[in-house]
């Protein structure tokens, strides 16, 4: 079994993990490289219109990690804010309440914010002010190490390949692939996939 602290040696050809039981060798040269950079995956207006007709956050709130009444209140507040510089103070208040809110490796509040931030980026919106506020709050609000790592990945425009699949399915207008990919996202964690999707789709319901 692998454990935190196991020694790892990486070369151009192989990666070896020296566990207590026996070394685990991975042939790096035969591995397939997959890009996680979504910088060039931008949805145009036609893509957004298709997405809004195809997916609704309402369809994924039943298994959210939030209590239903809490989530309903959150969504009402979030949708009432227009995405502009004058509204950033209200966003700060909402983000502060969401960071680290919930249980698990990635709390529901973080999942919602990460889904929203991903959506913000894939429509080509200027997210610098939003991200500045978010990362200032992360310095003063506690959450899990896993959530912090995911936030940082998103800041650098990297995410899981499954989200790349969703964006590509939307661009291709492939309803079957959209449905398959959404089902795969919903299987992430206990409630994380649902909260990620609710955050992602909430952005599109405000534009």
Coordinates of N, CA and C in Angstrom, one line a residue:
X1 N 0.8 -1.2 0.0 CA 0.0 0.0 0.0 C 0.9 1.2 0.0
X2 N 0.5 2.3 -0.8 CA 1.2 3.5 -0.8 C 0.8 4.4 0.4
X3 N 1.8 5.1 0.8 CA 1.6 5.9 2.0 C 2.3 7.3 1.8
X4 N 1.7 8.3 2.5 CA 2.4 9.6 2.4 C 3.8 9.5 3.0
X5 N 4.7 10.1 2.3 CA 6.1 10.0 2.7 C 6.9 8.9 2.0
X6 N 6.3 8.1 1.2 CA 7.0 7.1 0.4 C 8.0 7.8 -0.5
X7 N 9.2 7.3 -0.7 CA 10.2 7.9 -1.6 C 9.8 7.7 -3.0
X8 N 9.9 8.7 -3.8 CA 9.6 8.6 -5.3 C 10.8 9.1 -6.1
X9 N 11.2 8.3 -7.1 CA 12.3 8.6 -8.0 C 11.7 8.7 -9.4
X10 N 11.9 9.8 -10.1 CA 11.4 10.0 -11.4 C 12.5 10.3 -12.4
X11 N 12.6 9.6 -13.5 CA 13.5 9.8 -14.6 C 12.7 10.0 -15.8
X12 N 13.4 10.2 -17.0 CA 12.7 10.3 -18.2 C 11.9 9.1 -18.7
X13 N 12.4 7.9 -18.2 CA 11.8 6.6 -18.6 C 10.9 6.0 -17.6
X14 N 11.1 6.3 -16.3 CA 10.3 5.6 -15.3 C 10.1 6.4 -14.1
X15 N 9.1 6.0 -13.3 CA 8.8 6.6 -12.0 C 8.7 5.4 -11.0
X16 N 9.5 5.4 -9.9 CA 9.5 4.3 -9.0 C 9.1 4.8 -7.6
X17 N 8.1 4.2 -7.0 CA 7.6 4.5 -5.7 C 8.1 3.4 -4.7
X18 N 8.9 3.8 -3.8 CA 9.5 2.8 -2.8 C 8.6 2.7 -1.6
X19 N 7.6 1.8 -1.7 CA 6.7 1.6 -0.6 C 7.2 0.6 0.4
X20 N 6.6 0.4 1.5 CA 7.1 -0.5 2.5 C 7.0 -1.9 2.0
X21 N 6.1 -2.3 1.2 CA 5.9 -3.7 0.8 C 6.9 -4.0 -0.4
X22 N 6.9 -3.2 -1.4 CA 7.7 -3.4 -2.6 C 7.7 -2.2 -3.5
X23 N 8.8 -2.0 -4.2 CA 8.8 -0.8 -5.2 C 7.7 -1.0 -6.2
X24 N 7.2 0.1 -6.6 CA 6.2 0.2 -7.6 C 6.8 1.0 -8.8
X25 N 6.9 0.3 -9.9 CA 7.5 1.0 -11.1 C 6.5 1.3 -12.1
X26 N 6.5 2.5 -12.6 CA 5.6 3.0 -13.6 C 6.5 3.4 -14.9
X27 N 6.1 2.8 -16.0 CA 6.9 3.1 -17.2 C 6.4 4.5 -17.8
X28 N 7.1 5.5 -17.5 CA 6.6 6.9 -17.9 C 6.7 7.0 -19.4
X29 N 7.6 6.4 -20.1 CA 7.8 6.6 -21.5 C 6.6 6.1 -22.3
X30 N 5.8 5.2 -21.7 CA 4.6 4.6 -22.4 C 3.3 5.3 -22.0
X31 N 3.4 6.2 -21.1 CA 2.2 6.9 -20.6 C 1.8 7.9 -21.6
X32 N 0.5 8.1 -21.7 CA -0.1 9.1 -22.6 C -0.3 10.4 -21.9
X33 N 0.2 11.5 -22.5 CA 0.1 12.8 -21.9 C -1.2 13.4 -22.3
X34 N -1.9 14.0 -21.3 CA -3.2 14.7 -21.5 C -3.1 16.1 -20.9
X35 N -3.4 17.0 -21.8 CA -3.4 18.4 -21.3 C -4.6 18.8 -20.5
X36 N -4.3 19.5 -19.4 CA -5.4 19.9 -18.5 C -5.6 21.4 -18.6
X37 N -4.9 22.1 -19.5 CA -5.0 23.5 -19.7 C -6.3 23.8 -20.5
X38 N -7.1 24.7 -20.0 CA -8.4 25.0 -20.7 C -8.4 26.5 -21.2
X39 N -7.2 27.0 -21.3 CA -7.1 28.4 -21.8 C -7.7 28.7 -23.1
X40 N -7.6 27.7 -24.0 CA -8.2 27.9 -25.4 C -9.6 27.4 -25.5
X41 N -10.2 26.9 -24.4 CA -11.6 26.4 -24.5 C -12.6 27.4 -24.1
X42 N -12.9 28.3 -25.1 CA -13.8 29.4 -24.8 C -15.2 29.1 -25.5
X43 N -16.2 29.3 -24.8 CA -17.6 29.2 -25.3 C -18.0 30.5 -25.9
X44 N -18.5 30.4 -27.2 CA -19.1 31.6 -27.8 C -20.6 31.7 -27.4
X45 N -21.2 32.8 -27.9 CA -22.6 33.0 -27.5 C -23.5 31.9 -28.0
X46 N -23.3 31.3 -29.2 CA -24.1 30.2 -29.6 C -23.9 29.0 -28.7
X47 N -22.7 28.7 -28.3 CA -22.4 27.6 -27.3 C -23.2 27.8 -26.0
X48 N -23.1 29.1 -25.5 CA -23.8 29.4 -24.3 C -25.3 29.2 -24.4
X49 N -25.8 29.7 -25.5 CA -27.3 29.5 -25.7 C -27.7 28.0 -25.7
X50 N -26.8 27.2 -26.3 CA -27.1 25.7 -26.4 C -27.0 25.2 -25.0
X51 N -26.0 25.5 -24.2 CA -25.8 25.0 -22.9 C -27.0 25.4 -22.0
X52 N -27.5 26.6 -22.1 CA -28.6 27.1 -21.3 C -29.9 26.4 -21.6
X53 N -30.0 25.9 -22.8 CA -31.2 25.2 -23.2 C -31.1 23.7 -22.8
X54 N -29.9 23.2 -22.6 CA -29.6 21.8 -22.4 C -29.5 21.4 -20.9
X55 N -28.9 22.3 -20.1 CA -28.6 22.0 -18.7 C -29.2 23.1 -17.8
X56 N -29.7 22.7 -16.7 CA -30.2 23.6 -15.7 C -29.7 23.2 -14.3
X57 N -29.3 24.1 -13.5 CA -28.8 23.8 -12.1 C -29.9 23.1 -11.3
X58 N -31.2 23.5 -11.6 CA -32.3 22.9 -10.8 C -32.3 21.4 -10.8
X59 N -31.7 20.8 -11.9 CA -31.8 19.3 -12.1 C -30.8 18.6 -11.2
X60 N -29.9 19.4 -10.6 CA -28.8 18.7 -9.8 C -28.7 19.1 -8.4
X61 N -29.7 19.8 -7.8 CA -29.6 20.3 -6.5 C -30.1 19.2 -5.4
X62 N -30.8 18.2 -5.9 CA -31.3 17.2 -4.9 C -30.2 16.5 -4.1
X63 N -29.1 16.2 -4.8 CA -28.0 15.5 -4.1 C -26.9 16.5 -3.7
X64 N -27.2 17.8 -3.6 CA -26.2 18.7 -3.2 C -25.8 18.5 -1.8
X65 N -24.6 18.9 -1.4 CA -24.1 18.8 -0.1 C -24.7 19.9 0.8
X66 N -25.4 20.9 0.2 CA -26.1 21.9 1.0 C -27.4 21.4 1.4
X67 N -27.9 21.9 2.5 CA -29.3 21.7 2.9 C -30.2 22.5 1.8
X68 N -31.3 21.9 1.5 CA -32.1 22.5 0.4 C -32.5 23.9 0.6
X69 N -32.9 24.3 1.9 CA -33.3 25.6 2.2 C -32.1 26.6 2.1
X70 N -31.0 26.1 2.5 CA -29.7 26.8 2.5 C -29.3 27.1 1.0
X71 N -29.4 26.1 0.2 CA -29.0 26.2 -1.2 C -30.0 27.1 -1.9
X72 N -31.3 27.0 -1.7 CA -32.2 27.9 -2.3 C -31.9 29.3 -2.0
X73 N -31.6 29.6 -0.8 CA -31.3 31.0 -0.3 C -30.0 31.5 -1.0
X74 N -29.0 30.6 -1.1 CA -27.7 30.9 -1.7 C -28.0 31.2 -3.2
X75 N -28.7 30.4 -3.9 CA -28.9 30.6 -5.3 C -29.7 31.9 -5.6
X76 N -30.7 32.2 -4.8 CA -31.4 33.4 -4.9 C -30.5 34.6 -4.8
X77 N -29.6 34.6 -3.8 CA -28.7 35.7 -3.6 C -27.7 35.8 -4.7
X78 N -27.2 34.7 -5.2 CA -26.2 34.7 -6.2 C -26.7 35.2 -7.5
X79 N -27.9 34.8 -7.9 CA -28.5 35.1 -9.2 C -29.0 36.6 -9.2
X80 N -29.1 37.2 -8.0 CA -29.6 38.6 -7.9 C -28.4 39.6 -8.2
X81 N -27.2 39.0 -8.2 CA -26.0 39.9 -8.4 C -25.6 39.9 -9.9
X82 N -25.4 41.1 -10.5 CA -24.9 41.2 -11.8 C -23.4 41.1 -11.8
X83 N -22.8 40.5 -12.8 CA -21.4 40.4 -12.8 C -20.7 41.6 -13.4
X84 N -20.4 42.6 -12.4 CA -19.7 43.8 -12.8 C -18.9 44.3 -11.6
X85 N -18.0 45.2 -11.8 CA -17.2 45.7 -10.8 C -17.9 46.2 -9.6
X86 N -19.1 46.9 -9.8 CA -19.8 47.5 -8.8 C -20.4 46.4 -7.8
X87 N -20.5 45.2 -8.3 CA -21.2 44.1 -7.5 C -20.1 43.3 -6.7
X88 N -18.9 43.6 -6.9 CA -17.8 42.7 -6.3 C -17.9 42.7 -4.8
X89 N -18.3 43.8 -4.2 CA -18.5 43.8 -2.7 C -19.5 42.7 -2.2
X90 N -20.6 42.6 -3.0 CA -21.6 41.6 -2.6 C -21.0 40.2 -2.9
X91 N -20.2 40.0 -3.9 CA -19.6 38.7 -4.2 C -18.7 38.4 -3.1
X92 N -17.9 39.3 -2.6 CA -17.0 39.1 -1.5 C -17.7 38.5 -0.3
X93 N -18.9 39.0 0.1 CA -19.6 38.5 1.2 C -20.1 37.1 1.0
X94 N -20.6 36.8 -0.2 CA -21.0 35.5 -0.5 C -19.9 34.5 -0.5
X95 N -18.8 34.8 -1.2 CA -17.6 33.9 -1.2 C -17.1 33.6 0.2
X96 N -17.1 34.6 1.0 CA -16.6 34.4 2.4 C -17.4 33.4 3.2
X97 N -18.7 33.4 2.9 CA -19.6 32.4 3.5 C -19.4 31.0 3.0
X98 N -18.9 30.9 1.7 CA -18.9 29.6 1.1 C -17.6 28.9 1.3
X99 N -16.5 29.6 1.4 CA -15.1 28.9 1.5 C -15.1 28.0 2.7
X100 N -14.8 26.7 2.4 CA -14.7 25.8 3.5 C -16.0 25.3 4.1
X101 N -17.1 25.7 3.5 CA -18.4 25.4 4.1 C -18.8 24.0 3.7
X102 N -19.0 23.1 4.6 CA -19.4 21.7 4.4 C -18.3 20.8 4.8
X103 N -18.5 19.5 4.5 CA -17.5 18.5 5.0 C -16.9 17.8 3.8
X104 N -15.9 16.9 4.1 CA -15.3 16.2 3.0 C -14.0 16.8 2.5
X105 N -13.4 16.1 1.6 CA -12.1 16.6 1.0 C -12.2 17.9 0.3
X106 N -13.4 18.1 -0.3 CA -13.7 19.4 -0.9 C -15.1 19.8 -0.5
X107 N -15.2 20.7 0.5 CA -16.5 21.1 1.0 C -17.4 21.6 -0.1
X108 N -18.7 21.5 0.1 CA -19.7 21.9 -0.9 C -19.5 23.4 -1.3
X109 N -19.2 24.3 -0.3 CA -19.0 25.7 -0.7 C -17.9 25.9 -1.7
X110 N -16.8 25.1 -1.5 CA -15.7 25.2 -2.4 C -16.0 24.7 -3.7
X111 N -16.7 23.5 -3.7 CA -17.1 22.9 -5.0 C -18.0 23.9 -5.8
X112 N -18.9 24.6 -5.2 CA -19.8 25.6 -5.9 C -18.9 26.7 -6.5
X113 N -18.0 27.2 -5.7 CA -17.1 28.3 -6.1 C -16.2 27.9 -7.3
X114 N -15.7 26.7 -7.2 CA -14.8 26.2 -8.3 C -15.6 26.0 -9.6
X115 N -16.8 25.5 -9.5 CA -17.6 25.3 -10.7 C -18.0 26.7 -11.3
X116 N -18.2 27.7 -10.4 CA -18.5 29.0 -10.9 C -17.3 29.7 -11.5
X117 N -16.2 29.5 -10.9 CA -14.9 30.1 -11.4 C -14.6 29.5 -12.8
X118 N -14.8 28.2 -12.9 CA -14.5 27.5 -14.2 C -15.4 28.1 -15.3
X119 N -16.7 28.3 -15.0 CA -17.6 28.8 -16.0 C -17.2 30.2 -16.4
X120 N -16.8 31.0 -15.4 CA -16.4 32.4 -15.6 C -15.2 32.4 -16.6
X121 N -14.3 31.5 -16.5 CA -13.2 31.5 -17.4 C -13.5 31.0 -18.8
X122 N -14.4 30.0 -18.9 CA -14.6 29.4 -20.2 C -15.5 30.3 -21.1
X123 N -16.1 31.4 -20.6 CA -16.8 32.3 -21.4 C -15.9 33.5 -21.8
X124 N -14.7 33.5 -21.3 CA -13.8 34.5 -21.7 C -14.0 35.8 -20.9
X125 N -14.7 35.7 -19.8 CA -14.9 36.9 -18.9 C -13.6 37.3 -18.2
X126 N -13.4 38.6 -18.0 CA -12.3 39.0 -17.2 C -12.5 38.7 -15.7
X127 N -11.8 37.6 -15.3 CA -12.1 37.1 -13.9 C -11.1 37.6 -12.9
X128 N -10.2 38.6 -13.3 CA -9.1 39.0 -12.4 C -9.6 39.5 -11.1
X129 N -10.6 40.4 -11.1 CA -11.1 41.0 -9.9 C -11.7 39.9 -9.0
X130 N -12.5 39.1 -9.6 CA -13.2 38.0 -8.9 C -12.1 37.1 -8.3
X131 N -11.1 36.7 -9.0 CA -10.1 35.8 -8.5 C -9.3 36.5 -7.4
X132 N -9.0 37.8 -7.6 CA -8.3 38.6 -6.6 C -9.0 38.5 -5.2
X133 N -10.3 38.8 -5.2 CA -11.1 38.7 -4.0 C -11.1 37.3 -3.4
X134 N -11.3 36.3 -4.3 CA -11.3 34.9 -3.8 C -10.0 34.5 -3.2
X135 N -8.9 34.8 -3.8 CA -7.6 34.4 -3.2 C -7.2 35.2 -2.0
X136 N -7.7 36.4 -1.9 CA -7.5 37.2 -0.7 C -8.3 36.5 0.5
X137 N -9.5 36.1 0.2 CA -10.3 35.4 1.2 C -9.7 34.1 1.6
X138 N -9.1 33.4 0.7 CA -8.5 32.1 1.0 C -7.3 32.2 1.9
X139 N -6.7 33.4 1.9 CA -5.6 33.7 2.9 C -6.1 33.8 4.3
X140 N -7.4 34.2 4.5 CA -7.9 34.4 5.8 C -9.0 33.5 6.2
X141 N -9.4 32.6 5.3 CA -10.5 31.6 5.7 C -9.9 30.2 5.5
X142 N -10.3 29.3 6.3 CA -9.7 28.0 6.3 C -10.6 27.0 5.4
X143 N -9.9 26.2 4.7 CA -10.5 25.1 4.0 C -9.5 24.0 3.9
X144 N -9.8 22.9 3.1 CA -9.0 21.8 3.0 C -7.8 22.0 2.1
X145 N -6.8 21.2 2.3 CA -5.6 21.3 1.4 C -6.0 20.9 -0.1
X146 N -6.9 19.9 -0.2 CA -7.3 19.5 -1.5 C -8.0 20.6 -2.2
X147 N -8.9 21.3 -1.5 CA -9.6 22.5 -2.1 C -8.6 23.6 -2.6
X148 N -7.7 23.8 -1.7 CA -6.7 24.9 -2.0 C -5.9 24.5 -3.3
X149 N -5.6 23.2 -3.4 CA -4.9 22.7 -4.6 C -5.7 22.9 -5.9
X150 N -7.0 22.6 -5.8 CA -7.9 22.8 -6.9 C -8.1 24.2 -7.3
X151 N -8.2 25.1 -6.3 CA -8.4 26.5 -6.5 C -7.1 27.0 -7.3
X152 N -6.0 26.6 -6.9 CA -4.7 27.0 -7.5 C -4.7 26.5 -8.9
X153 N -5.1 25.3 -9.2 CA -5.1 24.8 -10.5 C -6.0 25.6 -11.4
X154 N -7.2 25.9 -10.9 CA -8.1 26.8 -11.7 C -7.5 28.1 -12.0
X155 N -6.8 28.7 -11.0 CA -6.2 30.0 -11.2 C -5.2 30.0 -12.4
X156 N -4.6 28.8 -12.5 CA -3.6 28.6 -13.6 C -4.2 28.0 -14.9
X157 N -5.6 28.0 -14.9 CA -6.3 27.5 -16.1 C -6.1 26.0 -16.3
X158 N -6.1 25.2 -15.3 CA -6.1 23.8 -15.4 C -7.2 23.1 -14.7
X159 N -7.8 22.1 -15.3 CA -8.9 21.4 -14.6 C -8.9 19.9 -15.1
X160 N -9.8 19.1 -14.6 CA -9.8 17.7 -14.9 C -10.3 17.6 -16.4
X161 N -9.7 16.5 -17.1 CA -10.1 16.3 -18.5 C -11.6 16.1 -18.7
X162 N -12.3 15.7 -17.6 CA -13.8 15.5 -17.8 C -14.5 16.8 -18.1
X163 N -14.0 17.9 -17.6 CA -14.6 19.2 -17.9 C -14.2 19.7 -19.3
X164 N -13.1 19.3 -19.8 CA -12.7 19.5 -21.2 C -13.7 18.7 -22.1
X165 N -14.1 17.5 -21.7 CA -15.0 16.7 -22.5 C -16.4 17.4 -22.6
X166 N -16.8 18.0 -21.4 CA -18.1 18.7 -21.4 C -18.1 19.9 -22.3
X167 N -17.1 20.7 -22.2 CA -17.0 21.9 -23.1 C -17.0 21.5 -24.6
X168 N -16.2 20.4 -24.9 CA -16.2 20.0 -26.3 C -17.5 19.4 -26.8
X169 N -18.2 18.7 -25.9 CA -19.5 18.2 -26.2 C -20.5 19.3 -26.5
X170 N -20.4 20.4 -25.7 CA -21.3 21.5 -25.9 C -21.0 22.2 -27.3
X171 N -19.7 22.3 -27.6 CA -19.3 22.9 -28.9 C -19.7 22.1 -30.0
X172 N -19.7 20.8 -29.9 CA -20.1 19.8 -30.9 C -21.6 19.6 -31.0
X173 N -22.4 20.2 -30.1 CA -23.8 20.1 -30.0 C -24.2 18.6 -29.9
X174 N -23.4 17.8 -29.2 CA -23.6 16.4 -29.0 C -24.4 16.1 -27.7
X175 N -25.7 16.0 -27.8 CA -26.5 15.9 -26.6 C -26.2 14.6 -25.8
X176 N -25.9 13.5 -26.6 CA -25.6 12.2 -25.9 C -24.3 12.3 -25.2
X177 N -23.3 13.0 -25.7 CA -22.0 13.1 -25.1 C -22.1 14.1 -23.9
X178 N -22.9 15.1 -24.0 CA -23.2 16.0 -22.9 C -23.8 15.2 -21.7
X179 N -24.8 14.4 -22.0 CA -25.4 13.6 -20.9 C -24.5 12.7 -20.3
X180 N -23.7 12.0 -21.1 CA -22.7 11.0 -20.6 C -21.7 11.7 -19.7
X181 N -21.2 12.9 -20.1 CA -20.2 13.6 -19.4 C -20.7 14.1 -18.1
X182 N -21.9 14.6 -18.1 CA -22.6 15.1 -16.9 C -22.8 14.0 -15.9
X183 N -23.2 12.8 -16.4 CA -23.3 11.7 -15.5 C -22.0 11.3 -14.8
X184 N -20.9 11.4 -15.6 CA -19.5 11.1 -15.1 C -19.2 12.2 -14.0
X185 N -19.5 13.4 -14.3 CA -19.2 14.5 -13.3 C -20.0 14.3 -12.0
X186 N -21.2 13.8 -12.1 CA -22.0 13.6 -10.9 C -21.5 12.5 -10.0
X187 N -20.6 11.7 -10.6 CA -20.1 10.6 -9.8 C -18.8 11.0 -9.0
X188 N -18.4 12.3 -9.2 CA -17.2 12.8 -8.5 C -17.6 12.9 -7.0
X189 N -16.9 12.2 -6.1 CA -17.1 12.3 -4.7 C -18.5 12.0 -4.3
X190 N -18.9 12.3 -3.0 CA -20.2 12.0 -2.5 C -21.2 13.0 -3.1
X191 N -20.9 14.2 -3.0 CA -21.8 15.3 -3.5 C -21.0 16.3 -4.3
X192 N -19.7 16.2 -4.5 CA -18.9 17.2 -5.1 C -19.4 17.4 -6.6
X193 N -19.6 16.4 -7.3 CA -20.0 16.5 -8.7 C -21.3 17.4 -8.8
X194 N -22.2 17.1 -8.0 CA -23.5 17.9 -8.0 C -23.2 19.4 -7.7
X195 N -22.4 19.6 -6.6 CA -22.1 21.0 -6.2 C -21.3 21.8 -7.3
X196 N -20.4 21.0 -7.9 CA -19.6 21.6 -9.0 C -20.5 22.1 -10.1
X197 N -21.4 21.2 -10.5 CA -22.3 21.5 -11.6 C -23.3 22.6 -11.3
X198 N -23.8 22.7 -10.0 CA -24.7 23.7 -9.6 C -23.9 25.1 -9.7
X199 N -22.7 25.1 -9.2 CA -21.9 26.3 -9.3 C -21.6 26.7 -10.8
X200 N -21.3 25.8 -11.6 CA -21.0 26.0 -13.0 C -22.2 26.6 -13.7
X201 N -23.4 25.9 -13.5 CA -24.6 26.3 -14.2 C -25.2 27.6 -13.7
X202 N -24.9 27.9 -12.4 CA -25.5 29.1 -11.8 C -24.9 30.3 -12.5
X203 N -23.6 30.2 -12.9 CA -23.0 31.4 -13.6 C -23.8 31.7 -14.9
X204 N -24.2 30.7 -15.7 CA -24.9 30.9 -16.9 C -26.3 31.4 -16.7
X205 N -26.8 31.1 -15.5 CA -28.2 31.6 -15.2 C -28.2 33.1 -14.8
X206 N -27.0 33.7 -14.7 CA -26.9 35.1 -14.3 C -26.4 36.0 -15.5
X207 N -26.2 35.4 -16.7 CA -25.8 36.1 -17.8 C -26.8 36.0 -19.0

